[in-house]
mmCIF file of C-alpha atoms in Angstrom:
data_model
loop_
_atom_site.group_PDB
_atom_site.id
_atom_site.type_symbol
_atom_site.label_atom_id
_atom_site.label_comp_id
_atom_site.label_asym_id
_atom_site.label_seq_id
_atom_site.Cartn_x
_atom_site.Cartn_y
_atom_site.Cartn_z
ATOM 1 C CA MET Y 239 -12.427 -122.631 1.622
ATOM 2 C CA ILE Y 240 -16.043 -122.652 2.704
ATOM 3 C CA ASN Y 241 -18.184 -120.168 0.805
ATOM 4 C CA GLY Y 242 -21.720 -121.182 1.759
ATOM 5 C CA PRO Y 243 -23.565 -124.083 3.391
ATOM 6 C CA CYS Y 244 -21.268 -126.818 4.686
ATOM 7 C CA TYR Y 245 -23.645 -129.461 5.941
ATOM 8 C CA THR Y 246 -23.370 -133.114 6.936
ATOM 9 C CA GLY Y 247 -21.067 -134.912 4.445
ATOM 10 C CA ALA Y 248 -19.452 -131.663 3.340
ATOM 11 C CA LEU Y 249 -18.718 -130.852 6.985
ATOM 12 C CA GLU Y 250 -17.228 -134.312 7.492
ATOM 13 C CA LEU Y 251 -14.907 -133.709 4.528
ATOM 14 C CA ALA Y 252 -14.028 -130.203 5.729
ATOM 15 C CA LEU Y 253 -13.083 -131.549 9.157
ATOM 16 C CA SER Y 254 -10.311 -133.548 7.488
ATOM 17 C CA CYS Y 255 -8.687 -130.406 6.049
ATOM 18 C CA SER Y 256 -5.564 -128.895 7.610
ATOM 19 C CA PHE Y 257 -7.436 -125.647 8.235
ATOM 20 C CA LEU Y 258 -10.537 -123.860 6.991
ATOM 21 C CA ILE Y 259 -11.115 -120.324 5.770
ATOM 22 C CA ALA Y 260 -14.759 -119.271 5.627
ATOM 23 C CA SER Y 261 -16.627 -116.535 3.855
ATOM 24 C CA ASP Y 262 -19.006 -114.485 5.943
ATOM 25 C CA ARG Y 263 -21.803 -116.414 4.177
ATOM 26 C CA ALA Y 264 -20.632 -119.837 5.395
ATOM 27 C CA ARG Y 265 -22.858 -121.958 7.607
ATOM 28 C CA PHE Y 266 -22.036 -125.290 9.213
ATOM 29 C CA ALA Y 267 -24.395 -128.055 10.341
ATOM 30 C CA ASP Y 268 -24.634 -131.771 10.885
ATOM 31 C CA THR Y 269 -28.038 -133.075 9.858
ATOM 32 C CA HIS Y 270 -27.349 -136.811 10.193
ATOM 33 C CA ALA Y 271 -29.632 -137.302 13.224
ATOM 34 C CA ALA Y 272 -32.317 -135.055 11.761
ATOM 35 C CA ILE Y 273 -32.656 -137.379 8.755
ATOM 36 C CA GLY Y 274 -32.275 -140.605 10.711
ATOM 37 C CA LEU Y 275 -28.628 -141.405 10.068
ATOM 38 C CA ALA Y 276 -25.523 -141.762 12.186
ATOM 39 C CA ALA Y 277 -22.247 -140.153 11.164
ATOM 40 C CA GLY Y 278 -19.989 -142.417 9.146
ATOM 41 C CA TRP Y 279 -17.050 -140.430 7.799
ATOM 42 C CA GLY Y 280 -15.470 -139.202 11.026
ATOM 43 C CA MET Y 281 -17.926 -136.561 12.271
ATOM 44 C CA SER Y 282 -18.264 -138.055 15.765
ATOM 45 C CA ALA Y 283 -14.491 -138.090 16.221
ATOM 46 C CA LEU Y 284 -13.444 -134.914 14.397
ATOM 47 C CA LEU Y 285 -16.183 -132.394 15.251
ATOM 48 C CA PRO Y 286 -15.720 -132.634 19.063
ATOM 49 C CA ARG Y 287 -11.985 -132.183 18.599
ATOM 50 C CA ALA Y 288 -12.579 -129.098 16.465
ATOM 51 C CA VAL Y 289 -15.301 -127.312 18.455
ATOM 52 C CA GLY Y 290 -15.492 -129.064 21.819
ATOM 53 C CA THR Y 291 -17.755 -131.855 22.967
ATOM 54 C CA ARG Y 292 -20.720 -129.735 24.073
ATOM 55 C CA LEU Y 293 -21.084 -127.746 20.858
ATOM 56 C CA ALA Y 294 -20.501 -130.901 18.810
ATOM 57 C CA ARG Y 295 -23.302 -132.667 20.692
ATOM 58 C CA ARG Y 296 -25.652 -129.783 20.090
ATOM 59 C CA MET Y 297 -24.804 -129.548 16.399
ATOM 60 C CA MET Y 298 -25.064 -133.298 15.872
ATOM 61 C CA LEU Y 299 -28.285 -133.814 17.823
ATOM 62 C CA THR Y 300 -30.229 -130.746 16.657
ATOM 63 C CA GLY Y 301 -29.007 -130.187 13.102
ATOM 64 C CA GLU Y 302 -28.944 -126.454 13.880
ATOM 65 C CA PRO Y 303 -26.461 -124.566 11.714
ATOM 66 C CA ILE Y 304 -23.858 -122.218 13.128
ATOM 67 C CA ASP Y 305 -22.679 -119.198 11.194
ATOM 68 C CA ALA Y 306 -19.111 -118.383 10.237
ATOM 69 C CA ARG Y 307 -18.493 -116.084 13.220
ATOM 70 C CA ARG Y 308 -19.555 -118.766 15.695
ATOM 71 C CA ALA Y 309 -17.464 -121.326 13.789
ATOM 72 C CA LEU Y 310 -14.468 -119.011 14.197
ATOM 73 C CA ALA Y 311 -15.114 -118.520 17.919
ATOM 74 C CA ALA Y 312 -15.436 -122.297 18.374
ATOM 75 C CA GLY Y 313 -12.202 -123.028 16.485
ATOM 76 C CA LEU Y 314 -13.791 -124.760 13.494
ATOM 77 C CA VAL Y 315 -12.368 -122.211 11.040
ATOM 78 C CA THR Y 316 -9.195 -120.146 11.271
ATOM 79 C CA GLU Y 317 -10.470 -117.038 9.528
ATOM 80 C CA VAL Y 318 -13.670 -115.420 8.287
ATOM 81 C CA VAL Y 319 -13.395 -113.039 5.349
ATOM 82 C CA PRO Y 320 -15.881 -111.110 3.217
ATOM 83 C CA HIS Y 321 -17.427 -113.443 0.656
ATOM 84 C CA ASP Y 322 -15.970 -111.559 -2.308
ATOM 85 C CA CYS Y 323 -12.435 -111.811 -0.858
ATOM 86 C CA LEU Y 324 -12.432 -115.532 -0.052
ATOM 87 C CA LEU Y 325 -10.693 -116.777 -3.188
ATOM 88 C CA ASP Y 326 -8.020 -114.051 -3.029
ATOM 89 C CA VAL Y 327 -7.265 -114.812 0.629
ATOM 90 C CA ALA Y 328 -7.092 -118.552 -0.079
ATOM 91 C CA ARG Y 329 -4.721 -117.961 -2.989
ATOM 92 C CA GLU Y 330 -2.535 -115.744 -0.825
ATOM 93 C CA ILE Y 331 -2.289 -118.408 1.884
ATOM 94 C CA ALA Y 332 -1.617 -121.118 -0.709
ATOM 95 C CA GLY Y 333 1.168 -118.955 -2.120
ATOM 96 C CA LEU Y 334 2.774 -118.610 1.305
ATOM 97 C CA ILE Y 335 2.665 -122.367 1.788
ATOM 98 C CA ARG Y 336 4.078 -122.971 -1.715
ATOM 99 C CA ALA Y 337 6.936 -120.571 -0.936
ATOM 100 C CA ALA Y 338 7.918 -122.552 2.151
ATOM 101 C CA HIS Y 339 10.402 -125.409 1.958
ATOM 102 C CA PRO Y 340 8.382 -128.444 0.728
ATOM 103 C CA GLY Y 341 10.198 -130.904 2.984
ATOM 104 C CA ALA Y 342 9.597 -128.720 6.019
ATOM 105 C CA VAL Y 343 5.908 -128.374 5.145
ATOM 106 C CA THR Y 344 5.549 -132.141 4.824
ATOM 107 C CA GLU Y 345 7.458 -132.762 8.046
ATOM 108 C CA THR Y 346 5.463 -130.139 9.947
ATOM 109 C CA LEU Y 347 2.138 -131.613 8.837
ATOM 110 C CA ALA Y 348 3.336 -135.089 9.843
ATOM 111 C CA LEU Y 349 4.487 -133.869 13.272
ATOM 112 C CA LEU Y 350 1.186 -132.124 13.871
ATOM 113 C CA ALA Y 351 -0.798 -135.195 12.862
ATOM 114 C CA GLU Y 352 1.306 -137.629 14.863
ATOM 115 C CA GLY Y 353 1.471 -135.399 17.930
ATOM 116 C CA GLU Y 354 -2.219 -134.490 17.980
ATOM 117 C CA ASN Y 355 -4.045 -135.765 21.075
ATOM 118 C CA THR Y 356 -0.858 -137.095 22.651
ATOM 119 C CA SER Y 357 0.963 -135.830 25.691
ATOM 120 C CA LEU Y 358 3.234 -132.812 25.445
ATOM 121 C CA ALA Y 359 6.201 -135.033 26.294
ATOM 122 C CA HIS Y 360 5.399 -137.420 23.437
ATOM 123 C CA ALA Y 361 4.911 -134.581 20.939
ATOM 124 C CA LEU Y 362 8.231 -133.036 21.975
ATOM 125 C CA THR Y 363 9.944 -136.424 21.593
ATOM 126 C CA LEU Y 364 8.544 -136.714 18.069
ATOM 127 C CA GLU Y 365 9.928 -133.282 17.249
ATOM 128 C CA SER Y 366 13.347 -134.143 18.682
ATOM 129 C CA ARG Y 367 13.497 -137.340 16.631
ATOM 130 C CA ALA Y 368 12.520 -135.444 13.491
ATOM 131 C CA LYS Y 369 15.284 -132.926 14.174
ATOM 132 C CA LEU Y 370 17.852 -135.738 14.373
ATOM 133 C CA ARG Y 371 16.778 -136.981 10.917
ATOM 134 C CA ARG Y 372 17.379 -133.576 9.277
ATOM 135 C CA PRO Y 373 20.606 -132.850 7.392
ATOM 136 C CA ALA Y 374 23.034 -130.639 9.312
ATOM 137 C CA HIS Y 375 22.674 -127.796 6.838
ATOM 138 C CA GLY Y 376 19.172 -128.400 5.520
ATOM 139 C CA SER Y 377 19.333 -125.780 2.795
ATOM 140 C CA SER Y 378 18.251 -127.981 -0.100
ATOM 141 C CA GLY Y 379 14.987 -127.159 -1.832
ATOM 142 C CA ARG Y 380 13.043 -123.951 -1.739
ATOM 143 C CA GLY Y 381 13.176 -121.554 1.132
ATOM 144 C CA ARG Y 382 13.249 -117.940 2.051
#
């Protein structure tokens, strides 16, 4: 959840999250260059992957913030909600994830991480291998 300014180090941390939900008051910026520093916690690798190289360059070189709507359009956040609804929406999403099968959640996150920035063929191979490791009737644990 991002409910206000998410600048520099906070943005670097946010970029490591599985997904981001922003309030309509959220703003995102990288001010490293503006204060004479270079990124050190993954900004130069993660921001271009999240928003594209050109917008990442602009953000990193100028320190200009982008608002939540632009962050949504660029793919940095998955949803923008009214500020007063942010916590409720985040709790609702967390509840949906908690209701899912924990093993499947873990496996899905691992597949997404391992398959990111690889070829389609490699990502599909990873998924096929994961399927072979599953029990035939994988009904243990929580589920719907």
